Coordinates of C-alpha atoms and ligand atoms in Angstrom, one line a residue:
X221 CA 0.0 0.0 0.0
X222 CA 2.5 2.4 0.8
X223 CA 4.5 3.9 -1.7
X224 CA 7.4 5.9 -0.9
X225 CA 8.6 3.9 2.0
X226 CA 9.0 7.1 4.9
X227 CA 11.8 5.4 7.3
X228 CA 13.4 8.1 8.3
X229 CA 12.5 11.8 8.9
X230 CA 14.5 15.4 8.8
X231 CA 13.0 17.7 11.4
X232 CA 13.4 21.0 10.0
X233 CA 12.6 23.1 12.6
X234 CA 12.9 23.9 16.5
X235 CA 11.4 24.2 19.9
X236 CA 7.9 22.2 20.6
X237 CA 7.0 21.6 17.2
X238 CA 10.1 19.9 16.6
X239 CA 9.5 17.6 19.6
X240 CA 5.5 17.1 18.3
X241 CA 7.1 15.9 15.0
X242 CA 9.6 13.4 16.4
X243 CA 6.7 12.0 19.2
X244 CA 4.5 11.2 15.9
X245 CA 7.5 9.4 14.1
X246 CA 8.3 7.5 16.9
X247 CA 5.0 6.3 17.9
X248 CA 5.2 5.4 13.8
X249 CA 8.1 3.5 14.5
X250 CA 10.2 6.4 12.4
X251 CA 13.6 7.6 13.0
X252 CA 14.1 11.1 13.7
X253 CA 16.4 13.9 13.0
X254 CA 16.7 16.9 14.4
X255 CA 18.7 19.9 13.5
X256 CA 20.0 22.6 15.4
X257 CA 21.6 26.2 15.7
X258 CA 24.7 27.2 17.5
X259 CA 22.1 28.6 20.2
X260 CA 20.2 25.4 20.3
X261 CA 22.4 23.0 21.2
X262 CA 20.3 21.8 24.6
X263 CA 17.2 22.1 22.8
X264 CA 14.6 19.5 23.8
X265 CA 14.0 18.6 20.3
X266 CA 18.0 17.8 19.8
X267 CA 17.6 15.6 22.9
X268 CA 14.4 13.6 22.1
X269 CA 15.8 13.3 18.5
X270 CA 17.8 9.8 17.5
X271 CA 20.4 11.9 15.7
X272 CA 20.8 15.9 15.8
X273 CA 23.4 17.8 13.7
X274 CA 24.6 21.2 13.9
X275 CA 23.6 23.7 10.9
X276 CA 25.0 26.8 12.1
X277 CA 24.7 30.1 13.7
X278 CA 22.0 31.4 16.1
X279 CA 20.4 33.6 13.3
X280 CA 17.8 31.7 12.0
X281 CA 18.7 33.3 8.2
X282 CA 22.0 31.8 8.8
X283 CA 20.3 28.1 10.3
X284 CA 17.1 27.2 9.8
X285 CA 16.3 29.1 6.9
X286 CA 19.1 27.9 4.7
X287 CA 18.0 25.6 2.9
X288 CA 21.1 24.0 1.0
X289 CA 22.1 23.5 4.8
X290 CA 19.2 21.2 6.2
X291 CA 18.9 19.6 2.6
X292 CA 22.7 18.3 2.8
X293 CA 21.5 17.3 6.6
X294 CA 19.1 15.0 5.3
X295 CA 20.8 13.5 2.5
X296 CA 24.0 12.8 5.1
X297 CA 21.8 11.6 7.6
X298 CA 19.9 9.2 4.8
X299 CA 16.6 10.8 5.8
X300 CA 14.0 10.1 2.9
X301 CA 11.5 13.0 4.3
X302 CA 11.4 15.9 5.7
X303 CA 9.2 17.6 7.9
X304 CA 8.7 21.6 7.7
X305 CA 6.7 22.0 11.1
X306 CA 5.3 25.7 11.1
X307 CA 7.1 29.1 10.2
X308 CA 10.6 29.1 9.0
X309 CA 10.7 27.2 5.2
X310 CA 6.9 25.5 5.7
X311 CA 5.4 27.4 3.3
X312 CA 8.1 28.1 1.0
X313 CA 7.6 26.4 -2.4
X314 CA 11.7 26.4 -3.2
X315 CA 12.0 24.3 -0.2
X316 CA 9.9 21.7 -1.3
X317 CA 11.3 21.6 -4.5
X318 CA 14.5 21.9 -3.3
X319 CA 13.6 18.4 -1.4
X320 CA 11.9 17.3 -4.3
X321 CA 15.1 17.6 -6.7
X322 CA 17.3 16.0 -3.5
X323 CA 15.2 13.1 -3.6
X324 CA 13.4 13.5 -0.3
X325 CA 10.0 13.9 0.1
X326 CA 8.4 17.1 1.3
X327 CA 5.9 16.2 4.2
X328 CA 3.7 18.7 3.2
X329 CA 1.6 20.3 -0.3
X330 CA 2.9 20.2 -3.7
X331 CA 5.0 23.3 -4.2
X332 CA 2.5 24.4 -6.6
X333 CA -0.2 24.5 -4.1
X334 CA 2.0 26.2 -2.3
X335 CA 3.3 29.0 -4.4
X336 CA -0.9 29.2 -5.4
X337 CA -2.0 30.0 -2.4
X338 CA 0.6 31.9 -1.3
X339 CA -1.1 34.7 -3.9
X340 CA -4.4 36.0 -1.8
X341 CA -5.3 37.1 -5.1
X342 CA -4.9 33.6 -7.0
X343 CA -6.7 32.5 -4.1
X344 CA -9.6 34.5 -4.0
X345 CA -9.6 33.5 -7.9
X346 CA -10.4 30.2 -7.0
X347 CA -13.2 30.8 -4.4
X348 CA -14.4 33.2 -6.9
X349 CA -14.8 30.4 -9.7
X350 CA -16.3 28.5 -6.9
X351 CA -18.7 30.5 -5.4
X352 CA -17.4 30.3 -2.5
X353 CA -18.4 33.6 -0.2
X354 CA -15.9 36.0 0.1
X355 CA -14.8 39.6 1.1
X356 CA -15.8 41.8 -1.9
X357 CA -12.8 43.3 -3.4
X358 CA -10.4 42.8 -6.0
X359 CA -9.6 39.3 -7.5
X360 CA -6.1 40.8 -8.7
X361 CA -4.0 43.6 -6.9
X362 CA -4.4 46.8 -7.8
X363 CA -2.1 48.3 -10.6
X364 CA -2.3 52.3 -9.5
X365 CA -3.4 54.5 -7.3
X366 CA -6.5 56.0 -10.0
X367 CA -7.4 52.3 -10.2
X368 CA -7.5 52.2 -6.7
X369 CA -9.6 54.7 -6.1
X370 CA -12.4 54.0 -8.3
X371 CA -12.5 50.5 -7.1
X372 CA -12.4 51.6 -3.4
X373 CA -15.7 54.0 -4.5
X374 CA -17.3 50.9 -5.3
X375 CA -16.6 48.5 -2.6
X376 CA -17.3 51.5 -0.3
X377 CA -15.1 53.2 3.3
X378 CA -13.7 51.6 5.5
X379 CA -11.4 48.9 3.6
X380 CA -8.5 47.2 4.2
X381 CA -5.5 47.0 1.9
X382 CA -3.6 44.0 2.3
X383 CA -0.6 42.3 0.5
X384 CA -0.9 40.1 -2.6
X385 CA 2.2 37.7 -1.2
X386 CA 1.4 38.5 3.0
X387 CA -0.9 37.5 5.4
X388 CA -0.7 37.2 9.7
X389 CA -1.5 40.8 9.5
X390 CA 1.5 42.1 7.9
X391 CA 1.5 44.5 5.2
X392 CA -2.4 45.2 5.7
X393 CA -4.0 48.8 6.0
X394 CA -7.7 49.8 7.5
X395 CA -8.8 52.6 5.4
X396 CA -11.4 54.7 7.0
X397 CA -12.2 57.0 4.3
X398 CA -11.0 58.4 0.5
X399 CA -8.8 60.8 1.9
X400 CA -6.5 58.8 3.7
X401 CA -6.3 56.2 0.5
X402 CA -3.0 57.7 -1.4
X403 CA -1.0 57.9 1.8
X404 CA -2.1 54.0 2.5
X405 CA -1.4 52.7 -0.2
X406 CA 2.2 53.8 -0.6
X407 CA 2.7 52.6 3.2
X408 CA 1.1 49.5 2.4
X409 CA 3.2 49.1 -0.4
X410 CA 6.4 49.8 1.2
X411 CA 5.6 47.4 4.1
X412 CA 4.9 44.1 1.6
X413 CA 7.9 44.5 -0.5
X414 CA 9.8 45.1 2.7
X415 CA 8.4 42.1 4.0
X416 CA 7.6 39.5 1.2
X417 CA 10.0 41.2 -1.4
X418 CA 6.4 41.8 -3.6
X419 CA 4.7 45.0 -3.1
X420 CA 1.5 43.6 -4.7
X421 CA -1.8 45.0 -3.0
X422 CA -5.2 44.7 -3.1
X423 CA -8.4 45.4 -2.0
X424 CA -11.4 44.3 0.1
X425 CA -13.9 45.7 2.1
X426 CA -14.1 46.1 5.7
X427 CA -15.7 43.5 8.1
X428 CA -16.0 45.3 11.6
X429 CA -16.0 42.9 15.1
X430 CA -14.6 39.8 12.9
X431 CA -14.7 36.4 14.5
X432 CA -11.4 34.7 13.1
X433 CA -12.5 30.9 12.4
X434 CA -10.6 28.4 10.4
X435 CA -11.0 25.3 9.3
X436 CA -8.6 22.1 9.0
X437 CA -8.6 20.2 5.6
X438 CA -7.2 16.8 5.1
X439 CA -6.2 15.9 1.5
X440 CA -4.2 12.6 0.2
X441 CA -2.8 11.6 -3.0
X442 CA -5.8 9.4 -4.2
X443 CA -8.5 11.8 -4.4
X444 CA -10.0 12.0 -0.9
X445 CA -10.5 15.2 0.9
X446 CA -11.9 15.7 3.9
X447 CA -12.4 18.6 6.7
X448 CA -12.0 18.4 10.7
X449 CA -13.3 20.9 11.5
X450 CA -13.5 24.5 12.9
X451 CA -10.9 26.2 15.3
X452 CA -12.3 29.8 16.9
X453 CA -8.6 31.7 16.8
X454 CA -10.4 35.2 17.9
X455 CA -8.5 35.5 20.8
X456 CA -5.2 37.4 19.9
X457 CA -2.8 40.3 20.3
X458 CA -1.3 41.7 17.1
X459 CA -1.8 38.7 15.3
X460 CA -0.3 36.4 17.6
X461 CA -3.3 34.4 18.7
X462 CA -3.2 33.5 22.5
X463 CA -5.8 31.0 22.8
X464 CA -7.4 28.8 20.3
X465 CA -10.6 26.4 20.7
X466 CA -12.6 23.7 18.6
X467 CA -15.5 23.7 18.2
X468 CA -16.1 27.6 17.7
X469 CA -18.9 28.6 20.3
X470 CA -20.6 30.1 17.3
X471 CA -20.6 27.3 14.5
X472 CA -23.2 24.8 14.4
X473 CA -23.7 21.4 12.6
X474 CA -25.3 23.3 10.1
X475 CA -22.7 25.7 9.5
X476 CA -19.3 23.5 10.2
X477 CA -21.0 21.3 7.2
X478 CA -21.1 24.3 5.1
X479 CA -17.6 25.9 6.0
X480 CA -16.2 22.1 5.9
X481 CA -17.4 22.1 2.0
X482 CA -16.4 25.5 1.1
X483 CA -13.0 24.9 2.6
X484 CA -12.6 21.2 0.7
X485 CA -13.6 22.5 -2.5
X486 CA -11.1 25.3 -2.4
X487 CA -8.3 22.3 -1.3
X488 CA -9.6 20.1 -4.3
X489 CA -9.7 23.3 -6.5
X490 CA -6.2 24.4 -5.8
X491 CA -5.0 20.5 -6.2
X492 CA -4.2 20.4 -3.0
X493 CA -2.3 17.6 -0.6
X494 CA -1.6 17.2 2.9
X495 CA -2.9 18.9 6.2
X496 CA -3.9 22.5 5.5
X497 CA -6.3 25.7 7.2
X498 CA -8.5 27.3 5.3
X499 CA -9.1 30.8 7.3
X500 CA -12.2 32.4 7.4
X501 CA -13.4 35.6 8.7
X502 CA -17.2 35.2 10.3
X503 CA -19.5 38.6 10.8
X504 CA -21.8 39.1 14.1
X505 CA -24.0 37.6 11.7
X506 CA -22.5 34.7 11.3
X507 CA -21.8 34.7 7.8
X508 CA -18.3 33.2 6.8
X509 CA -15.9 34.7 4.2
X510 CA -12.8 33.3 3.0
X511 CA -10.1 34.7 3.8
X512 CA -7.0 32.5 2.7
X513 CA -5.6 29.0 2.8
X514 CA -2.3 28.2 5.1
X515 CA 0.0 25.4 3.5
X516 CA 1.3 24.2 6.5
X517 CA 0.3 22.2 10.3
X518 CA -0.4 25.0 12.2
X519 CA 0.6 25.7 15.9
X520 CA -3.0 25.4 17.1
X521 CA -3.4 21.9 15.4
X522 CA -3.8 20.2 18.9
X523 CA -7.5 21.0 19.6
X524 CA -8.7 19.4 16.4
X525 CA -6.7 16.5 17.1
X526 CA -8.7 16.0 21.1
X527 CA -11.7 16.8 19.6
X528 CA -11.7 14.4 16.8
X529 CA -9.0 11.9 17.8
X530 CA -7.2 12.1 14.4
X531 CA -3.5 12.3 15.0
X532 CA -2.4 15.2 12.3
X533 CA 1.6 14.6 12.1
X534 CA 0.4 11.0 11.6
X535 CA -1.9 11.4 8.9
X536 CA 1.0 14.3 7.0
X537 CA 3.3 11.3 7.2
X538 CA 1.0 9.0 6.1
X539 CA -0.3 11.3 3.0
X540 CA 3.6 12.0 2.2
X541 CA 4.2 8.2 1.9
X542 CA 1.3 7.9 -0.6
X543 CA -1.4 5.9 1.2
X544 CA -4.9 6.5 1.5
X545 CA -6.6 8.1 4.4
X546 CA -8.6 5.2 4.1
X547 CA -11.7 7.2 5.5
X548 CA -14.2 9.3 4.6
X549 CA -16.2 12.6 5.7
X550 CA -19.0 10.3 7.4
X551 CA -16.0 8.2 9.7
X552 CA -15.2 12.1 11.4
X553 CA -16.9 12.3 14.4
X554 CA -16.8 15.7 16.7
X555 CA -16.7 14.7 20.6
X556 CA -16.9 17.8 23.6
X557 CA -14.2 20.6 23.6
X558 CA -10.9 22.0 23.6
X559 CA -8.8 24.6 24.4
X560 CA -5.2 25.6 23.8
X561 CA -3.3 28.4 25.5
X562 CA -0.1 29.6 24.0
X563 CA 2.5 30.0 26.7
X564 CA 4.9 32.6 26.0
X565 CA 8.3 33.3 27.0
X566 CA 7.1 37.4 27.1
X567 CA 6.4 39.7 29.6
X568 CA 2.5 40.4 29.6
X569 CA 2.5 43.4 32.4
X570 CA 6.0 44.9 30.7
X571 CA 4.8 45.5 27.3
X572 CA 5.3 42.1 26.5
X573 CA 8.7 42.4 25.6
X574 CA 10.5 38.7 24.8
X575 CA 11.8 37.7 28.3
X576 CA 14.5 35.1 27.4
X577 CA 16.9 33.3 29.9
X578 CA 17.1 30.3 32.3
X579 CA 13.7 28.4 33.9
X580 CA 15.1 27.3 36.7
X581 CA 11.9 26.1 38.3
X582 CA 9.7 23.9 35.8
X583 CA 6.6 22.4 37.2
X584 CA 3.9 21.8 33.8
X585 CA 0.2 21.0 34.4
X586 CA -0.8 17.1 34.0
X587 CA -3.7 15.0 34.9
X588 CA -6.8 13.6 33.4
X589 CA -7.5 15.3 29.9
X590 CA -4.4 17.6 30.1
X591 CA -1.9 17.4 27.4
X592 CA 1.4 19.7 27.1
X593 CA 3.6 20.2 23.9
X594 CA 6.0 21.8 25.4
X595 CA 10.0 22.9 23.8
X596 CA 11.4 23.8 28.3
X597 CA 12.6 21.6 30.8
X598 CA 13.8 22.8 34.3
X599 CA 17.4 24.2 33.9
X600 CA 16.5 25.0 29.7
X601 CA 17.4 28.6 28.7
X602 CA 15.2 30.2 26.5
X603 CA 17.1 31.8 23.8
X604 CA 16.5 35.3 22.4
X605 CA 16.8 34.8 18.5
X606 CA 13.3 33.0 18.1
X607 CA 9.8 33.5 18.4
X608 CA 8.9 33.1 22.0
X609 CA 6.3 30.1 22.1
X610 CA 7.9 27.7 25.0
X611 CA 4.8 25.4 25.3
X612 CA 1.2 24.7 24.7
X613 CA -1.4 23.7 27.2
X614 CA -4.3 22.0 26.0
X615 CA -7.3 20.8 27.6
X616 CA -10.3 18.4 26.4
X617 CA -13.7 18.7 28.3
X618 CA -17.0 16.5 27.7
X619 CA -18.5 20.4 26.7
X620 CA -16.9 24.0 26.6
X621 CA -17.7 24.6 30.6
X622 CA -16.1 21.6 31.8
X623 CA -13.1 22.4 29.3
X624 CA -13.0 26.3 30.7
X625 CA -12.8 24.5 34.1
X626 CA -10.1 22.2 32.9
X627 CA -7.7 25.0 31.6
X628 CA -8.4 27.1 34.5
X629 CA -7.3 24.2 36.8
X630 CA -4.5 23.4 34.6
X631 CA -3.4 26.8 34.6
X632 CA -3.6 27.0 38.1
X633 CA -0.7 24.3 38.5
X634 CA 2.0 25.5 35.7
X635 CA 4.6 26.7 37.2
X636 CA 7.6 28.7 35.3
X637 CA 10.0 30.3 37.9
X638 CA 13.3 32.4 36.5
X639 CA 11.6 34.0 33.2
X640 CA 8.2 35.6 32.5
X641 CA 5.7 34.1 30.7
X642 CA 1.9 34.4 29.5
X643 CA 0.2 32.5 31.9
X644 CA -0.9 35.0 34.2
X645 CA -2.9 37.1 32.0
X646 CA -4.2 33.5 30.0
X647 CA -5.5 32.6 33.4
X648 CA -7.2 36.1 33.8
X649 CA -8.8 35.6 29.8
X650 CA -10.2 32.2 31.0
X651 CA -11.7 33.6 34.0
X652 CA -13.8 36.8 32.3
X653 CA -17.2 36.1 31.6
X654 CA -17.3 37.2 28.1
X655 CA -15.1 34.6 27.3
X656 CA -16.9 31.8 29.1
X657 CA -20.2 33.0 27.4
X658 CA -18.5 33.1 23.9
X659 CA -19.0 36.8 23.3
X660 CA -15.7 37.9 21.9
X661 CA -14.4 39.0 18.7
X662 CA -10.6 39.7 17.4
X663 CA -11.4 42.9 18.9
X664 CA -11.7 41.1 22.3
X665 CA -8.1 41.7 23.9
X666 CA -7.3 44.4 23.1
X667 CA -10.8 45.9 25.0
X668 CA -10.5 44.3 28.0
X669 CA -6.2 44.7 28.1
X670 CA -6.4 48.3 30.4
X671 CA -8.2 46.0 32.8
X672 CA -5.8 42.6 33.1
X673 CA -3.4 45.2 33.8
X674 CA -4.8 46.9 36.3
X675 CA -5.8 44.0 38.1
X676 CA -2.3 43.1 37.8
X677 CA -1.0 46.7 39.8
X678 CA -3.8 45.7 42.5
X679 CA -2.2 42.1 43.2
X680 CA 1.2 44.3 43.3
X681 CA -0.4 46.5 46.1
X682 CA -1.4 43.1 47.7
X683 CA 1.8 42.2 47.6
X684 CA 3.7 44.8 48.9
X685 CA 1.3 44.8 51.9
X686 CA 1.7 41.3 52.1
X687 CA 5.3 41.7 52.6
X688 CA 5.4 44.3 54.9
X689 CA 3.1 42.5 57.3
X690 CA 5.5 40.1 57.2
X691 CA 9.0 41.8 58.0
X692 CA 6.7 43.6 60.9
X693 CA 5.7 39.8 62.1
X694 CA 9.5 38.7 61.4
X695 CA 10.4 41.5 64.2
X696 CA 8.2 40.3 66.4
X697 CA 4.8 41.9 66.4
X698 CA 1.7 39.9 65.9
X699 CA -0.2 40.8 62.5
X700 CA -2.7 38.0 61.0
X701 CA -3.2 34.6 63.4
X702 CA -3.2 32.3 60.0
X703 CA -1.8 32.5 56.9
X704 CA -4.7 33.0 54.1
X705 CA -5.4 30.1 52.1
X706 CA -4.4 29.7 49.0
X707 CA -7.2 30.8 46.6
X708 CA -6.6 30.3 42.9
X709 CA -2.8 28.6 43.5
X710 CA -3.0 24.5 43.1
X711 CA -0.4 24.3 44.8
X712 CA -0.2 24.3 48.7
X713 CA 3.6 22.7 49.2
X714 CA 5.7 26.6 49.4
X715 CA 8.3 24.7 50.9
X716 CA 10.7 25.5 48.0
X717 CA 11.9 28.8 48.1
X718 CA 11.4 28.8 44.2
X719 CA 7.9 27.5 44.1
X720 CA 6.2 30.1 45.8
X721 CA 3.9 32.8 44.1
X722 CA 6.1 35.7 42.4
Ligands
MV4_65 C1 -9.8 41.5 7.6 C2 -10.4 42.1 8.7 C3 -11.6 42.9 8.4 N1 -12.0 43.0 7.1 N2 -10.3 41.7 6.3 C4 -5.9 40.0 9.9 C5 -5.0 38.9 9.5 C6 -5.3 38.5 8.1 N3 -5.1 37.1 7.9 C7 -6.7 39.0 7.9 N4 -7.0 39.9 9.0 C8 -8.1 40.7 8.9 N5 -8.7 40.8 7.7 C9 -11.4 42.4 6.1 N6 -11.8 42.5 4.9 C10 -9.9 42.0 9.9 C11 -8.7 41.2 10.1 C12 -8.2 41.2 11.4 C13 -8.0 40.0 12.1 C14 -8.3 38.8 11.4 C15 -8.1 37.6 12.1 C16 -7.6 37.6 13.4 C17 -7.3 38.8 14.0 C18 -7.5 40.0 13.4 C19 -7.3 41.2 14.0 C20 -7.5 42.3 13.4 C21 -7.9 42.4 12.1

């Protein structure tokens, strides 16, 4: 059945992803190979690999992004595959061919899908053909500014520019009225071809209070494709989403069946292979748009695997070996709820700058229906040249209560001591009622920020109070007879210096 033998497997990436890649090839009975920069060298990924070779400087241009580099890697190391993870070279076409033309195969799309869909425009082509809603805007990117203007009339204020070759956020402009169009534009312009070396642009118009929903496609050599799915991804900061959850507290039988189709057509459309995210944006109406399609496993991949109990690095490997899912859209089955929480190696209450350097307490949450996919271990040091996601903390729960109740227990327990991380302010996201009731949008952190951080000066005052209680007990006076219980803390040891609250 299968047809390119997969035996062993180039990890071409770093931190937790690296690690969820070599867990799935070992459970497949698939040797591993990790690869790592000068600044990685006690990576957990370089540990859990079965072989790990160096590829050069911290700077990722200079490591992980060289692609010459990890394809030599692979063909020393007699890897046959190799697996992009997320970010760095996953969606890069010249990668894959570059693999392609070393004889290794790419555990991931066709670098034609690839290269397609990395065009928003060519994209929206294809949902276009299909019928498949959509923004209204432009279908190509706009050649000048006069052409820009008289489309703009028509779609109507505000709009968003965005770039042709972008997406995450980069590159794209809200345009609130005529006026402010020119001076847009040229920013715009300036931002993509700074960022994706193509200064394309086009245009669409604006959707105010957007729900950001996607949905996970499945897609094999042999004709079969199939959808997972929803994940609700509205909880984010500048693009970097924080917390992720499947199902979406909004999408129904009704409409996951509808988004599920729109989302596999486009896959079939744009000859698609492997695991891929169709992103959609979703009104306080509920109607869905497409948005674009991401060629890669993406970072919140975890809540679609605990809700439907397909393995996705499993099924990648087994679609890049050429055999049949061997199921079909009827064998997916959607069971109670999930929850991911990104935790961050930043600095939440200090502008969440990076905050890079030692753990040297490590304690992560376990227990029933807790699952961590973590990159730290206790003594780790968290290097400053990457993007700061140490771990992920994800929850199942028979519905979306019990899951909430889950994460906040979960949270509860994780203990980071010697950096600063995000899991004081995802604690204080889980606990608002907004969030429990569903009623957020995009727009949702960035409303309720002022008050996390406020609450965070008053635990501060607490704090301080706390402590100078304490000196005047230390010198003998008599303050409180007990110490107050711990409230929201799981843990009641405090024994070790290190283990107690900051
Ligand atoms: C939009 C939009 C409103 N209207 N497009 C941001 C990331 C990129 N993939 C698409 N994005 C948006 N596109 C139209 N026509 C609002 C956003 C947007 C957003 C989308 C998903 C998640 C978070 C977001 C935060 C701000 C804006």
């Amino acid at each position: 059945m299968t047809m390119r033998a997969i035996t062993k497997v180039l990890v071409a990436n770093r931190g937790e992803i690296a690690v969820r890649v070599i867990r799935a090839c070992r459970e497949q009975g698939i040797a591993s190979v990790a690869v790592f920069s000068e600044a990685d060298r006690e990576a957990l990924h370089v540990l859990m690999a079965d072989e790990a070779y160096p590829i050069g400087p911290p700077p990722a241009t200079e490591s992980y992004l060289v692609i010459d580099k990890l394809v030599a890697v692979a063909k020393a190391a007699g890897a046959d595959a190799v697996h992009p993870g997320y970010g760095f070279l996953a969606e890069n076409a010249a990668f894959a061919e570059a693999c392609a033309a070393a004889g290794l195969v790419f555990v991931g799309p066709p670098p034609a899908a690839i290269r397609a869909m990395g065009d928003k425009t060519a994209a929206r082509r294809i949902a276009r053909e299909l019928g498949v809603p959509m923004v209204p805007g432009t279908l190509e990117p706009v050649a000048s500014d006069a052409e820009a203007r008289a489309i703009a009339r028509e779609i109507g204020f505000p709009l968003m520019i965005k770039a042709a070759m972008g997406g995450g956020g980069k590159g794209m402009r809200l345009v609130r009225q005529e006026s402010e169009l020119e001076a847009a534009l040229r920013m715009a312009r300036n931002e993509a071809g700074a960022a994706f070396g193509d200064s394309a642009v086009y245009l669409e118009r604006y959707v105010a209070e957007p729900r950001h929903i996607e949905v996970q496609i499945l897609a094999d050599r042999h004709g079969t494709v199939l959808h997972l799915g929803e994940r609700e991804c509205s909880i984010q900061r500048r693009h970097q989403k924080l917390i992720e959850e499947s199902p979406s507290p909004v999408v129904d039988a009704a409409m996951r069946a509808r988004m599920g189709e729109a989302a596999c057509r486009i896959a079939r459309a744009a000859g698609y292979v492997n695991a891929g995210t169709v992103e959609f944006l979703v009104d306080p109406e509920k109607n869905f748009y497409f948005l674009e399609v991401n060629t890669r496993l993406q970072v919140e991949h975890p809540v679609t695997e605990m809700v439907t109990g397909i393995d996705l690095v499993r099924e990648q490997l087994r679609i890049a070996a050429e055999e049949p899912l061997g199921y079909s859209q009827a064998d997916i089955a959607w069971r109670g709820a999930a929850i991911e929480c990104r935790i961050n190696a930043e600095d939440p209450f200090g502008g969440w700058l990076p905050s890079p350097g030692t753990i040297t307490g490590l304690r992560a949450a376990t227990g029933p229906w807790v699952r961590e996919d973590s990159g730290a271990y206790e003594g780790y040091t968290v290097p400053r040249f990457y993007d700061t996601l140490l771990a992920k903390l994800i929850v199942w729960g028979a519905d979306r209560g019990a899951a909430i109740d889950r994460m906040t227990r979960a949270l509860a327990e994780y203990r980071i001591v010697g950096i600063r991380t995000t899991i004081p302010v995802l604690a204080q996201i889980v606990a608002h009622e907004d969030f429990r009731a569903g009623r957020f949008s995009t727009q949702f952190l960035d409303r309720i920020m002022p008050a996390l951080t406020s609450e965070r000066g008053r635990l501060r005052s607490v704090a301080v109070i706390a402590a100078v209680l304490a000196e005047y007990e230390r010198l003998g006076h008599r303050t409180l007879p007990e110490p107050p219980p711990a409230t929201q803390d799981a843990w009641r040891l405090g024994h070790r210096r290190g283990w107690r609250r900051a």
